[in-house]
Each structure stands twice: as C-alpha cells, then as structure tokens.
Coordinates of C-alpha atoms and ligand atoms in Angstrom, one line a residue:
X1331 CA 0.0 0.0 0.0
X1332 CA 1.4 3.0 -1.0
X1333 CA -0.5 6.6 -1.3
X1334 CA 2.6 8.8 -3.1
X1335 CA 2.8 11.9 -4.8
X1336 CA 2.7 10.6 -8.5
X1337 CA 1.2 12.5 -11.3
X1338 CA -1.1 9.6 -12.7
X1339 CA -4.1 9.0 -10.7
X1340 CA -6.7 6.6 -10.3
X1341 CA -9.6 7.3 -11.4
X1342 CA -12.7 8.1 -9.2
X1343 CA -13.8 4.6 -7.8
X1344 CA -16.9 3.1 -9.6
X1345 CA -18.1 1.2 -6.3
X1346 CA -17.8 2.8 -3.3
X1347 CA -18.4 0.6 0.2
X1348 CA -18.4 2.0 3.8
X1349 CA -18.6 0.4 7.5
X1350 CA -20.3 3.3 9.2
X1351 CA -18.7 3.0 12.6
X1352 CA -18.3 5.2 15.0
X1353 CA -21.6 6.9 16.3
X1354 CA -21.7 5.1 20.2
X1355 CA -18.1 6.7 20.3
X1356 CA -19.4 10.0 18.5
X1357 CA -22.4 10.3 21.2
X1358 CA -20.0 9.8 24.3
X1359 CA -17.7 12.0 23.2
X1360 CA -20.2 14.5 23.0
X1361 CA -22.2 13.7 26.7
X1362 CA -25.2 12.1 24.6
X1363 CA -26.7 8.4 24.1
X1364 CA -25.7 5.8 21.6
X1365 CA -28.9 6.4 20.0
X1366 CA -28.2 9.9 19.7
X1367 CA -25.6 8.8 17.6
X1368 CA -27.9 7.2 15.7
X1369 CA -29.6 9.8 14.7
X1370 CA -26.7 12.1 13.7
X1371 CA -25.0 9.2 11.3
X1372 CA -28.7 9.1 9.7
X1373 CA -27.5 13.0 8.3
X1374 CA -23.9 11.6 7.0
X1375 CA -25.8 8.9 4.9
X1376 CA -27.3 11.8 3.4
X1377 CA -24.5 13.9 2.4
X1378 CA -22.6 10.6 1.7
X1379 CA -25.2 10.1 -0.9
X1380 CA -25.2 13.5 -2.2
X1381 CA -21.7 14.1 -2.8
X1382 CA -21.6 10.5 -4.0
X1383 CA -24.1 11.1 -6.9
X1384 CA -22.5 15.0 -7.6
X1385 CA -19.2 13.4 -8.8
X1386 CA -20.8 10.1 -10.1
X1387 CA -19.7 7.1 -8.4
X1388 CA -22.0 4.4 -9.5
X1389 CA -22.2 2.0 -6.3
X1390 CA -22.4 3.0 -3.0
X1391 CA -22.8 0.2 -0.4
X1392 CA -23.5 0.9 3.1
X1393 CA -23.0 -1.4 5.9
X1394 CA -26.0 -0.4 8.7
X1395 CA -26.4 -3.3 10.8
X1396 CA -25.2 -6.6 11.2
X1397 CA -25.8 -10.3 11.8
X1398 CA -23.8 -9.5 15.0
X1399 CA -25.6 -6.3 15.8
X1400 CA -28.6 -8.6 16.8
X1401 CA -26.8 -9.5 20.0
X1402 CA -26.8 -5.7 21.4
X1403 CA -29.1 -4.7 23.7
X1404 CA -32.7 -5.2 22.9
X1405 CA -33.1 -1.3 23.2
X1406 CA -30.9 -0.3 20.8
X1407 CA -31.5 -2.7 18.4
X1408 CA -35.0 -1.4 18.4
X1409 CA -34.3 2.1 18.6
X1410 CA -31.8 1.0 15.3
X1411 CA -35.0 -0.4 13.7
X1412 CA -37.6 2.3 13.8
X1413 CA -34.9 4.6 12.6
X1414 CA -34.4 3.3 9.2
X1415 CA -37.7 2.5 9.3
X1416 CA -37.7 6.8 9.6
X1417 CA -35.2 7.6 7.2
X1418 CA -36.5 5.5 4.8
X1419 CA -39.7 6.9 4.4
X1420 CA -38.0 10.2 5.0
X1421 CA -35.2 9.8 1.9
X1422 CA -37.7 8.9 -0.4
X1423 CA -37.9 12.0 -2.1
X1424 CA -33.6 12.3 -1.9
X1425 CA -33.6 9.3 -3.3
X1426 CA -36.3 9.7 -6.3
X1427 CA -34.1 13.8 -6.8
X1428 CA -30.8 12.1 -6.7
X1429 CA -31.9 8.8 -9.3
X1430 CA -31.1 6.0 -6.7
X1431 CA -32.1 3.3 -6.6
X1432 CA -32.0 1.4 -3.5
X1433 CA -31.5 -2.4 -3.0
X1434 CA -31.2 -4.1 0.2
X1435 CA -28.5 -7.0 1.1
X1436 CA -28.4 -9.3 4.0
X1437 CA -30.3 -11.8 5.8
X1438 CA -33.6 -9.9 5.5
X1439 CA -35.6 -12.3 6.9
X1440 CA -34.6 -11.3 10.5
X1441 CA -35.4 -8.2 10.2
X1442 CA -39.6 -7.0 11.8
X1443 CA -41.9 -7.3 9.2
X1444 CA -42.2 -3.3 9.3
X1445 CA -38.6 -2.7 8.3
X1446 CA -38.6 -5.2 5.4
X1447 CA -42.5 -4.0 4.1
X1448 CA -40.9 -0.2 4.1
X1449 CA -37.7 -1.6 2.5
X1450 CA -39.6 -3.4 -0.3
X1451 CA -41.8 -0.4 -0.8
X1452 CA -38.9 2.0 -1.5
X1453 CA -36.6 -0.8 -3.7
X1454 CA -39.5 -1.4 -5.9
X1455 CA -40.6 2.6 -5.8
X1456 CA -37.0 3.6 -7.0
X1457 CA -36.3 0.7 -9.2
X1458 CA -36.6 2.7 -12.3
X1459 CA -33.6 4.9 -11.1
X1460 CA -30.3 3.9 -12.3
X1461 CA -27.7 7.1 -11.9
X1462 CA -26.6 5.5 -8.7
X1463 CA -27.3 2.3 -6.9
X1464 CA -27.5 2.3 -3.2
X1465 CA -27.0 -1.3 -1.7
X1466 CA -28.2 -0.8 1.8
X1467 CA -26.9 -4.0 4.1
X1468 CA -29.0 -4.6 7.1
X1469 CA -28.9 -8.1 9.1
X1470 CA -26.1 -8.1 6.6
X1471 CA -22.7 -10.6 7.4
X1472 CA -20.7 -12.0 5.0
X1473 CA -20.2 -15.4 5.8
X1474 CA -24.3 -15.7 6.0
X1475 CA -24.4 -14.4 2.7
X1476 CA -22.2 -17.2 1.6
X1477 CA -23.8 -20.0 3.9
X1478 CA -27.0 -19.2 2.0
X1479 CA -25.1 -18.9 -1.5
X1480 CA -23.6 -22.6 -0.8
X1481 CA -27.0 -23.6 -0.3
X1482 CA -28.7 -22.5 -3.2
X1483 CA -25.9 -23.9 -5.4
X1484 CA -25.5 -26.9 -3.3
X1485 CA -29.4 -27.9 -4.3
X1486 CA -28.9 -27.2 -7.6
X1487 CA -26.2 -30.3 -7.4
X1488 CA -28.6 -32.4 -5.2
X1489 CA -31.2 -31.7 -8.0
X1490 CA -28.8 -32.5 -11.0
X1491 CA -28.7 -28.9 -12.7
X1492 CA -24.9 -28.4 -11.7
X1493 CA -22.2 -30.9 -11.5
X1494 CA -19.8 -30.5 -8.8
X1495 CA -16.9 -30.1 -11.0
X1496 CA -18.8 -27.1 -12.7
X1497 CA -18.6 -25.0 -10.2
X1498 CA -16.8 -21.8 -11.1
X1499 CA -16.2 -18.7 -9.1
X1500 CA -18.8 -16.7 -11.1
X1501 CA -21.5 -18.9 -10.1
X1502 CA -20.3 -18.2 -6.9
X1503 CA -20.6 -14.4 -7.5
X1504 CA -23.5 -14.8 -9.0
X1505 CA -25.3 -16.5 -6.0
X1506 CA -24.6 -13.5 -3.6
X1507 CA -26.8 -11.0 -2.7
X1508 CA -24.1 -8.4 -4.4
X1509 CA -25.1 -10.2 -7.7
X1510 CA -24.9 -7.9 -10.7
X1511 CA -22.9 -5.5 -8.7
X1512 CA -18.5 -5.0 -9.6
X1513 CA -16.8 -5.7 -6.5
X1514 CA -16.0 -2.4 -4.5
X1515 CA -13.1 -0.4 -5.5
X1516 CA -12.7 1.1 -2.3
X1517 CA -13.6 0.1 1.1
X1518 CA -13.9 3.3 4.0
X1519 CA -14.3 2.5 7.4
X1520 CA -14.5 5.5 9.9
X1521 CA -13.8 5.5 13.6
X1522 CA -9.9 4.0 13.6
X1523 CA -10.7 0.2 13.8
X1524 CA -8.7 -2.0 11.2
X1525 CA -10.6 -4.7 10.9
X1526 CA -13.5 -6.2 8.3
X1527 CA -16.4 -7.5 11.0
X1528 CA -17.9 -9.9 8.5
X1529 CA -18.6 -7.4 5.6
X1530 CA -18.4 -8.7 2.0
X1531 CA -15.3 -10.9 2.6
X1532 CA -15.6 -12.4 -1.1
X1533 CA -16.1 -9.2 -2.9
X1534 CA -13.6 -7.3 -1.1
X1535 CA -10.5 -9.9 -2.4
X1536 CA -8.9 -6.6 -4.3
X1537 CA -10.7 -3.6 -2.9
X1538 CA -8.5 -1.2 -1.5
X1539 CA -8.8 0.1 2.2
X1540 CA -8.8 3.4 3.6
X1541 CA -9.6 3.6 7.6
X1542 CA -10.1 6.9 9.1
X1543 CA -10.7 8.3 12.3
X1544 CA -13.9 10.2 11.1
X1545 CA -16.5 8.9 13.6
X1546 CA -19.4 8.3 11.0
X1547 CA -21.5 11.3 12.2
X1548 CA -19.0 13.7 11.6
X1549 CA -18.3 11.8 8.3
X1550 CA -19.7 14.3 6.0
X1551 CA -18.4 15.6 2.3
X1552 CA -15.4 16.7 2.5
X1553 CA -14.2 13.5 4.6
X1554 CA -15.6 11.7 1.8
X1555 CA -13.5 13.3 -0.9
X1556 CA -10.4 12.7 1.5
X1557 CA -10.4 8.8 1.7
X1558 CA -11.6 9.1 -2.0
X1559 CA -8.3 11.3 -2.7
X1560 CA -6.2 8.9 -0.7
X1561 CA -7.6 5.8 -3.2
X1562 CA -6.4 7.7 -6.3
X1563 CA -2.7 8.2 -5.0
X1564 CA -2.9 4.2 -4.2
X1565 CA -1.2 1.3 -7.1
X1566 CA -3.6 -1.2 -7.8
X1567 CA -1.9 -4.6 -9.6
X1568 CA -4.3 -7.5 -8.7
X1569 CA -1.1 -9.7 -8.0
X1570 CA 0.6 -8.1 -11.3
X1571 CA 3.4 -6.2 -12.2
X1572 CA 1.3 -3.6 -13.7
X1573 CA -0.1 -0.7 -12.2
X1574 CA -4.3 -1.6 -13.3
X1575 CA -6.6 1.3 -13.0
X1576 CA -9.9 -1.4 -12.9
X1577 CA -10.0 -5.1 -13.4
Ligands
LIG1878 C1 -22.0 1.9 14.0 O1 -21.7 2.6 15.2 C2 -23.5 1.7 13.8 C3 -23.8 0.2 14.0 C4 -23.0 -0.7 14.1 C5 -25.3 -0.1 13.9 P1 -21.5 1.8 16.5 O2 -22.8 1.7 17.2 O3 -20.8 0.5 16.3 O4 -20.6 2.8 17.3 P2 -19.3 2.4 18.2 O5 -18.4 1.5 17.4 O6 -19.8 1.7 19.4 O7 -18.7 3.7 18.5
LIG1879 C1 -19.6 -3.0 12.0 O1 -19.5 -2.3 13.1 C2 -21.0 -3.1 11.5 C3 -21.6 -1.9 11.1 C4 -21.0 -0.7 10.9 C5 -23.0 -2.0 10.7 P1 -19.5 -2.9 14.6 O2 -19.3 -1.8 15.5 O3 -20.6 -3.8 14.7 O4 -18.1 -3.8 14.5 P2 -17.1 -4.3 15.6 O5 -17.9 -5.0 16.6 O6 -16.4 -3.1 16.1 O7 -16.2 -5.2 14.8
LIG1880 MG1 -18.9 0.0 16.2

C-alpha cells in the first residue's frame, strides 16, 4: 500500500463501500446516548449520498447493521429499527431527486416485518432509477451471505442442474446478494478500527482500504472526498506487475 505523490491518478472509484462506525463513540464524546448517535449518522448517509451522486460514483454500499448487531441490547436494536424505518420513508424524495435506486443486502428475513415492508416499498418505488445504486446491508454478514449462497448452489447439485466439478467462481458471484454488482473499488471505514467484521469478505479480495478516524456522524463531504483522494494516490496490480486502473 502506497499513497505517493505521482502524477497519474486513479480514477474516481466506480463502487464505493463503507462500514459506518463510530456513532456510540461520537455520542460519548459528545455527553449524549448511543442512539443519539444514531440519529446524527442518519444526516452523514445523506450527504454521503449527495456528494456521491454529484461526482458520479456508481455504487455506493452501506453497511447499517449486522448479523452480530442482533446481539446488542434489545433497546438499541430497536431504537436501530424504527430509525431506518424513519429515514427510509423520510429519503424517499432524496432518493427519487438524486436517481437511486435502492437495494437491500443481507439476511432480511430477521429483520420486523415493518422494516422489510418499508424496504420493499422503496426498492420497488426507485427501481426505475439507475444514476446511482444504493446497496443498503442490514442483518447483513458475510459469511451468512455465503452459507445461503452454498445452499442454493448446493441444491442445484442435489437436483442434478450443476455438477460438482462445474462449479466456477462466477456462479459463486453470482449467488450472492451483491449479484450484478462490480466488486468495491474502495472500502472506508471510519472511527480507527482495522478490521473487516464480516462485511463482503468475497467481494472485497482486491478492494482497497482506507480507515479513518472520522466517527461516521462527523463523516460528512469533505471527509468523503479525502479517503476518495487517498484511493487515487494508491497502485492497484491485482497480483501483477502492472499498475491496473480497474479489473
Ligand atoms: C455503527 O456505530 C453503527 C452500527 C453498528 C449499527 P456503533 O454503534 O458500532 O458505534 P461504536 O463503534 O460503538 O462507537
Ligand atoms: C460493523 O461495526 C457493523 C456496522 C457498521 C453495521 P461494529 O461496531 O458492529 O463492528 P465491531 O464490533 O467493532 O467489529
Ligand atoms: Mg462499532
């Protein structure tokens, strides 16, 4: 990983991804509740979204909750629920302005029926919007995703539509909830920690990371077009010799 001075950048990533962390940290820091946090990070999608579609990155995915997240408290969990419950119906006129259509990935199953009828209502109200796609990933974790990807392929075998020996890694790809989608180009997480907790482990093989120490309600714009600066001073060479703009 190197970001240098260099006169050739990359250009702006196609598929943007972000772990929004940071808002329990945010709210102490600032004397108020986890929740409270909450409801701030609820503005940064916003502006996220805005800047995203002003200088025309295609992708954005957003990692809201996880399959972990179910094991916080049963207060904030629900607190976390009837929020995007909220800002969905609240961003449906931002999304319908901007041309966004939004798509949900994860275990949706899990989530209250109230959460999933709102989600359904907005996917299929923006599905005619295709200047930017906004993968939302509630009751999202990766290795979910790929248990229920494995199943679905591993029935097709039992049924005798797919030898075993067929099997190639775009099926695989093709199973996931990300289906359709090009693997992020750049992964953001805010709030300092280096680690991936369970968020598109197959799709991120090649993305390349940029952690900052933006708690994700002060993550706003101009943050935004920093960790996007600091991907386009980065080589990319896929195992290579070759510096590779996109695979
Ligand atoms: C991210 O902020 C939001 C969710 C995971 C739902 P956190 O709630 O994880 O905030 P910290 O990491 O405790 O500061
Ligand atoms: C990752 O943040 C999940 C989301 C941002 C939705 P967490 O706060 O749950 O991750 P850990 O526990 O620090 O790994
Ligand atoms: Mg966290």
């Amino acid at each position: 990983m190197t970001e240098d001075s260099r006169d050739t950048l990359l250009p702006l990533p196609e598929h943007v991804a972000i772990i929004m962390d940071g808002n329990g940290r945010w709210a102490k820091s600032q004397g108020l509740e986890r929740v409270d946090g909450h409801r701030v990070g609820a503005g940064s999608v916003r502006a996220v979204l805005e800047e995203s579609r002003r200088l025309g990155i295609r992708y954005v995915t957003l990692y809201a909750f996880s399959t972990e997240n179910w094991k916080r408290p049963e207060e904030e969990v629900v607190a976390l629920m009837s929020l995007f419950i909220k800002h969905l119906e609240q961003e449906l006129p931002l999304f319908l302005e901007n041309d966004i259509r939004l798509r949900a990935i994860g275990d949706l199953e899990r989530l209250p029926s109230e959460v999933r009828i709102s989600l359904q209502d907005k996917i299929e109200r923006t599905k005619h919007c295709e200047s930017l796609d906004l993968l939302l990933a509630v009751s999202y974790g990766s290795r979910n995703e790929l248990t229920r990807a494995f199943r679905s392929l591993s029935k097709r075998i039992e049924q005798g539509k797919l030898s075993a020996s067929e099997l190639t890694e775009e099926m695989i790809t093709d199973s996931l909830d990300t289906a359709g989608i090009p693997d992020p180009d750049l992964l953001i997480r805010t709030s300092s920690e280096f680690r991936i907790s369970n968020f598109l482990l197959w799709q991120l093989a090649y993305s390349e990371i940029v952690v900052t120490d933006v708690h994700w309600p002060d993550f706003r714009e101009e943050e935004l077009n920093n960790c996007i600066d600091r991907y386009r001073r980065r080589k990319r060479r896929f195992g290579g010799l070759e510096e590779v703009e996109h695979v």
